[in-house]
Structures are given as C-alpha cells and as structure tokens.
Short mmCIF file of C-alpha atoms in Angstrom, two decimals:
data_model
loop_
_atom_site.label_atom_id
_atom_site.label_comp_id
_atom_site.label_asym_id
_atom_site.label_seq_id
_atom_site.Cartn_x
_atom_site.Cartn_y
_atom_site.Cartn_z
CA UNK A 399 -16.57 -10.24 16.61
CA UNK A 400 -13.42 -9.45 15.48
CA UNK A 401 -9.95 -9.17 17.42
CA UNK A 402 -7.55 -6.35 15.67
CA UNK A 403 -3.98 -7.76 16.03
CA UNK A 404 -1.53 -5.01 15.76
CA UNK A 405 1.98 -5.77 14.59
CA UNK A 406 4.18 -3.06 16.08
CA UNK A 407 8.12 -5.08 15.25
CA UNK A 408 9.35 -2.19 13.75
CA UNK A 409 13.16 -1.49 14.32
CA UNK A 410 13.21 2.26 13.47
CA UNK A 411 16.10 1.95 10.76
CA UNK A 412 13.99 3.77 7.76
CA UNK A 413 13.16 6.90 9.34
CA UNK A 414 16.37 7.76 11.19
CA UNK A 415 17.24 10.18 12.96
CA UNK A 416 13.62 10.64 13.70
CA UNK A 417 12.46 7.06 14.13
CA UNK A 418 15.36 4.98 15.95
CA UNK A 419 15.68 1.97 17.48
CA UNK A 420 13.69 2.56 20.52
CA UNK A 421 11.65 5.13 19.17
CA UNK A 422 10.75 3.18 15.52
CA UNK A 423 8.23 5.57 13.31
CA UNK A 424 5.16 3.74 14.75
CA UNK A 425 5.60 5.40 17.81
CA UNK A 426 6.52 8.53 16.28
CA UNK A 427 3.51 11.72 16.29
CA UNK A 428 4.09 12.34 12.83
CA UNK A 429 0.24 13.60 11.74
CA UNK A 430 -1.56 15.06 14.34
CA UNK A 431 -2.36 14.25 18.08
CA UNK A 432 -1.55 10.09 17.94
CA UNK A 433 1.37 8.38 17.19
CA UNK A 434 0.91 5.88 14.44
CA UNK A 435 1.00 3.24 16.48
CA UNK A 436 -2.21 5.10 18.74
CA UNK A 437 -3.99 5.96 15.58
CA UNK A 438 -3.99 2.54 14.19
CA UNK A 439 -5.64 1.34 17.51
CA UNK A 440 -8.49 3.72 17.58
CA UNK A 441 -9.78 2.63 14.26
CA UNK A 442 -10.97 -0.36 15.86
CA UNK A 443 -12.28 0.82 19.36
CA UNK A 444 -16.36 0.23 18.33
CA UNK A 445 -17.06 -2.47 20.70
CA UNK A 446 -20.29 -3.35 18.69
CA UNK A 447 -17.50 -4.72 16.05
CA UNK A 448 -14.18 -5.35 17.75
CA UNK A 449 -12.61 -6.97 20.77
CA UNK A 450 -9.87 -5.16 22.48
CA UNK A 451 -6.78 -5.92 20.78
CA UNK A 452 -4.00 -7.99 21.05
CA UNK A 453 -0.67 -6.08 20.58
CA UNK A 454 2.42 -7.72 19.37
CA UNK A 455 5.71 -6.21 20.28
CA UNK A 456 9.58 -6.12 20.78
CA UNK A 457 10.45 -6.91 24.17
CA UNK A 458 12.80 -3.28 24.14
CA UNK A 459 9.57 -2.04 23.51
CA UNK A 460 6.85 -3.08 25.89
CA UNK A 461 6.93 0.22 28.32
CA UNK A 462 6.52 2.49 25.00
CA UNK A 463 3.69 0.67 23.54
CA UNK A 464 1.92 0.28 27.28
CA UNK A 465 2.14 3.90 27.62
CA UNK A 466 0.65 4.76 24.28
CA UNK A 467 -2.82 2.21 24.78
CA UNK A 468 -2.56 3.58 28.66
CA UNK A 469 -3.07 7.20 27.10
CA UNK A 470 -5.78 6.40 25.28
CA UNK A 471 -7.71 4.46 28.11
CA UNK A 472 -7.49 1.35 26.11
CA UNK A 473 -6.85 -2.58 27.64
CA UNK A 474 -5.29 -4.79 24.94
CA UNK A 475 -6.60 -8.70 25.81
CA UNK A 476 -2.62 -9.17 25.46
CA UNK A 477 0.63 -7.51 24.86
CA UNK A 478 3.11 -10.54 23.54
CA UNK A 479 6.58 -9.39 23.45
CA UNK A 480 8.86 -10.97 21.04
CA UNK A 481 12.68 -11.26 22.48
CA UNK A 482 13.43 -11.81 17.85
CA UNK A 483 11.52 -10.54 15.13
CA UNK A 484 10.70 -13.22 12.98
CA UNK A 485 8.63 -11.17 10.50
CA UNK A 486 4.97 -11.44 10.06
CA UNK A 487 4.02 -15.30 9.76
CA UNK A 488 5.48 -16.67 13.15
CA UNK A 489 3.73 -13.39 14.69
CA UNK A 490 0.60 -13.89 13.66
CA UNK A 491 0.79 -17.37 14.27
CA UNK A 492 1.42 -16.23 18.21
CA UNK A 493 -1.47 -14.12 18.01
CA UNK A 494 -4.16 -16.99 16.93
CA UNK A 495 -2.61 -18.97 19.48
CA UNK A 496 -3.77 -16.20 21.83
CA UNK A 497 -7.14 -16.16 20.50
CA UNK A 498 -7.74 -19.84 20.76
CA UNK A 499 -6.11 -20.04 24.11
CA UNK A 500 -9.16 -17.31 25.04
CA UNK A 501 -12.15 -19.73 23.41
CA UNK A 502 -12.33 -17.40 20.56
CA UNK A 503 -11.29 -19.33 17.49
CA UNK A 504 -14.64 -18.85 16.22
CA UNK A 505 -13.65 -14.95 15.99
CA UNK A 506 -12.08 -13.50 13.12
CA UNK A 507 -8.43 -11.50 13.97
CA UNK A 508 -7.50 -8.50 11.70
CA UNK A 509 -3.93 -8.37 11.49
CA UNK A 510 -2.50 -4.45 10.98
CA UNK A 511 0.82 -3.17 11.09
CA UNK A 512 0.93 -0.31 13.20
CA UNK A 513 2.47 2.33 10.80
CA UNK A 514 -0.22 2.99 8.17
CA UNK A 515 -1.36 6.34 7.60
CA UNK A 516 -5.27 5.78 7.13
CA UNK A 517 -7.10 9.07 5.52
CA UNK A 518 -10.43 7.64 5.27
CA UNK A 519 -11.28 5.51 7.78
CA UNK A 520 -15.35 5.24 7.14
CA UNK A 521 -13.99 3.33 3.77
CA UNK A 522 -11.83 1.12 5.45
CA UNK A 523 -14.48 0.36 8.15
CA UNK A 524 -16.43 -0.47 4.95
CA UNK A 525 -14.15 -3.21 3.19
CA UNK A 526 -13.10 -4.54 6.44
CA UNK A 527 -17.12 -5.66 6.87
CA UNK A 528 -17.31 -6.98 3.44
CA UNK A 529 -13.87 -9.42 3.85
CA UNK A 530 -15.45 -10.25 7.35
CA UNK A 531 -18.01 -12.53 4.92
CA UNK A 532 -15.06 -14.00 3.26
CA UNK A 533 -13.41 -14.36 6.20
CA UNK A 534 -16.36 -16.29 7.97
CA UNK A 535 -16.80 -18.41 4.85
CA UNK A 536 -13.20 -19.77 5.65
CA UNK A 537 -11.29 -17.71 3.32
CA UNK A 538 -7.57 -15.89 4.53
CA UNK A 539 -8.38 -12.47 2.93
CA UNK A 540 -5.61 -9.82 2.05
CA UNK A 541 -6.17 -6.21 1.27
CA UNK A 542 -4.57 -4.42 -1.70
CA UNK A 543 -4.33 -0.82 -2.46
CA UNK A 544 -4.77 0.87 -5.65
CA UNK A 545 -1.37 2.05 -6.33
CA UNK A 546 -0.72 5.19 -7.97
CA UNK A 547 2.64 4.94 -9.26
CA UNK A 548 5.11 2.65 -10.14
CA UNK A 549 6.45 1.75 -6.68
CA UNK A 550 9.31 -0.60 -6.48
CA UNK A 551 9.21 -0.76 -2.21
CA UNK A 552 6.17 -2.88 -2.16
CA UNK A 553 4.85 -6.26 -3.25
CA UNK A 554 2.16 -6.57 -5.47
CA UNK A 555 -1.32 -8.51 -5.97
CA UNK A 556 -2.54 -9.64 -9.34
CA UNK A 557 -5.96 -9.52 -8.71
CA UNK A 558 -8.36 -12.40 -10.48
CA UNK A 559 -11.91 -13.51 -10.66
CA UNK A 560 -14.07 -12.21 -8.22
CA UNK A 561 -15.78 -13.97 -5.83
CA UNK A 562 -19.62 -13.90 -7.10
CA UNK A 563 -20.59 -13.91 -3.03
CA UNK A 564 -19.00 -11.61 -1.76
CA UNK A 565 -18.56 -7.90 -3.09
CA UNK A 566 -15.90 -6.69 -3.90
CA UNK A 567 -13.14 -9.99 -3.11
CA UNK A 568 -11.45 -11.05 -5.09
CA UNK A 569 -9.41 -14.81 -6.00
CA UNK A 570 -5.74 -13.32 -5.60
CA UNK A 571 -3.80 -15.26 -8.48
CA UNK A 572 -0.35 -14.16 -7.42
CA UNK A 573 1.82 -12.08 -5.46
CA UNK A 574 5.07 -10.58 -6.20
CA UNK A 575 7.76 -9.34 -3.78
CA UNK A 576 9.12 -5.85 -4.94
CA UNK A 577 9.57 -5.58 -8.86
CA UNK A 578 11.99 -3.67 -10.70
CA UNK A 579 11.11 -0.54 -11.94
CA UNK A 580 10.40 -1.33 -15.75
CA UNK A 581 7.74 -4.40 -14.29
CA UNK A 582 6.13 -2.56 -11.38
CA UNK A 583 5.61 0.41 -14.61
CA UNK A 584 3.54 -2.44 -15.99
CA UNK A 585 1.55 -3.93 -13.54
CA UNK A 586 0.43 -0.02 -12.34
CA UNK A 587 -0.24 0.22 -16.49
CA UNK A 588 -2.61 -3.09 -17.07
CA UNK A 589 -4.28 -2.06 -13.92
CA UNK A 590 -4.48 -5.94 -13.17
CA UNK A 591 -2.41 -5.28 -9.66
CA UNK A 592 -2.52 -3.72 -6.32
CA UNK A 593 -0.25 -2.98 -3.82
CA UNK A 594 -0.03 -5.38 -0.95
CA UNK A 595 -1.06 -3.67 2.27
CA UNK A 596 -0.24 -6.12 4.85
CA UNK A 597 -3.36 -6.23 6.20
CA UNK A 598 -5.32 -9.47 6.68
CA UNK A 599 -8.43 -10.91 8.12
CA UNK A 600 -9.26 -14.89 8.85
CA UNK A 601 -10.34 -16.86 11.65
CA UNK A 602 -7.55 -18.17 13.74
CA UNK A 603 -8.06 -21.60 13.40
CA UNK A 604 -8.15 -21.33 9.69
CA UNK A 605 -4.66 -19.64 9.12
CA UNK A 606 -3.15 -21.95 11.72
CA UNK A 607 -4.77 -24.65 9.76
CA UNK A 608 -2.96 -23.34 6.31
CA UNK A 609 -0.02 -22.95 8.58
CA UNK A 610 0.23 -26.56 9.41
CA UNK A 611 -0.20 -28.16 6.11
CA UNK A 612 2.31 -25.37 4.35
CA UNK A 613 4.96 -24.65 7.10
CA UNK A 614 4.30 -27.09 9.85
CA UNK A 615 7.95 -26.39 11.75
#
C-alpha cells in the first residue's frame, strides 16, 4: 500500500491578507467546499490503495489541521508537529521514520504538499500507479508538470531516457532551482523540461538510505 504524507509547513506570507500566518493558503477554501489542505487529503482516501495518512505540520498549527481531517471523518496514522520548518528533506525524513517505526518500510509513502490545486484527479490517480512500479523497483520518483509558460517561480526537470520498464518514467538528468526569465523561455521552448511538482513517491527505507550516504547529519 501506499502512505500519502502531506506536507502542510506553509507560513502564509504569499497570499496575504488572505492566507496569514495562522491561516497559510492551505487552509484557505479557495475552490469550492475543501480547503486545500482537505482537498489534497481526499485524493487519497481509497483504502484499496492508500493508508491513512501521516500529516506533517507546524506546531502553531496542529488544532487547524485536526479540525480540517476531523471534518472530513478522516484518522491520520500521525500528525508530527514541527516546533522549525526545515523545508522538505528533514520532513520527509520524519515521516519515513514514522513509517518504519509502524513495520511498514516495505510500503511506499507519497509525499504531497498540501496546496496543489488538482483538476483531474482520475489522471493523477493514473501516474501515481505507474511510479508505484518504479517506486517498488527501488527508484525515488519525482513528478513533473508540463509547464505552459515560461515560469521563473519554479524549478525545473530536464527529463532523459526513459525507463524501458516502466511507462511513462523517466531517468531525470538534472534539476534546476528557478531560472531567469530568458532560460526558463528556453527550457518551456526545447520541450526537454518540466516543472518540478514537489511530489514524490519511494519506499521509506530507500530515501532514508540515499539520505544517509548523501546527507548523513
């Protein structure tokens, strides 16, 4: 099975006055019924596929992000409050500590951040099932987005040979934190590059493993 873990760190400093610093944009009903924070939760409530989740926090915001999964009848296997962001490697490295410490390290984890907007969900049901066999196979699998413009907020993927096993993955041959304008114009151009979602799926024990041997402190 697989475990979504939601990253929910969010300080509310892009969106203000609407989003603020304890009320960030992922728990903000911007589309809808759901907050984005509630939304990204229900796209993994089919128990045939997922385990409950395992929410990572602030600690300012524990109450707010209780109350959303409460709403929705959902129980997260954990909600880990962190008293410092520290971005998204020490988090998820908290998270597969969780897993393991449950006897699931043979389980995959799905890592999210909890303010995408999602439109078609039955498509990204479908890629998340076809990195699950890359995943399995040992591989730490990132998802890029087709970008339609030259957008200088996010990093980018160059995308390289595919991997003949499994459709649709591909080797990633280099990422690239937030180009200028005049470069990210080119990379949308060659059609070579994708936006880096943020999203990820591996098995616990292997991205702890990478962990060790590239940042072991």
């Amino acid at each position: 099975k697989i475990t979504p873990v939601i990253l929910s760190g969010g300080s509310g400093t892009r969106l203000w006055p609407i989003s603020r610093s304890l009320s960030p944009k992922q728990f903000v009903d911007f589309f809808g019924k759901n907050s984005l924070f509630q939304q990204t939760t229900l796209r993994t409530t089919d128990h045939r596929t997922f385990n409950e989740p395992v929410i990572i926090c602030n600690n300012e915001h524990r109450f707010t992000a209780a109350e959303e999964l409460q709403k929705l009848n959902i129980k997260p296997q954990s909600i880990i409050l962190e008293p410092n962001g520290r971005n998204t490697a020490p988090a998820i490295a908290v998270a597969a500590l969780d897993i393991i410490s449950r006897d699931k390290e043979n389980d995959l984890m799905l890592v999210m951040p909890s303010d995408h907007i999602i439109t078609d969900e039955k498509s990204f049901l479908t890629s998340i099932r076809k990195a699950a066999q890359a995943a399995q196979a040992g591989y730490l699998v990132t998802f890029g987005i087709i970008p339609n413009k030259a957008e200088t907020g996010y990093g980018y993927i160059k995308a390289g040979k595919s991997l003949t096993d499994f459709e649709g993955v591909s080797k990633a041959e280099q990422f690239i934190e937030k180009p200028n304008q005049e470069t990210a114009a080119k990379f949308v151009e060659s059609k070579e590059y994708l936006w880096n979602s943020g999203i990820f799926i591996f098995k616990a024990t292997t991205y702890l493993s990478e962990l060790k041997k590239l940042q072991n402190d």
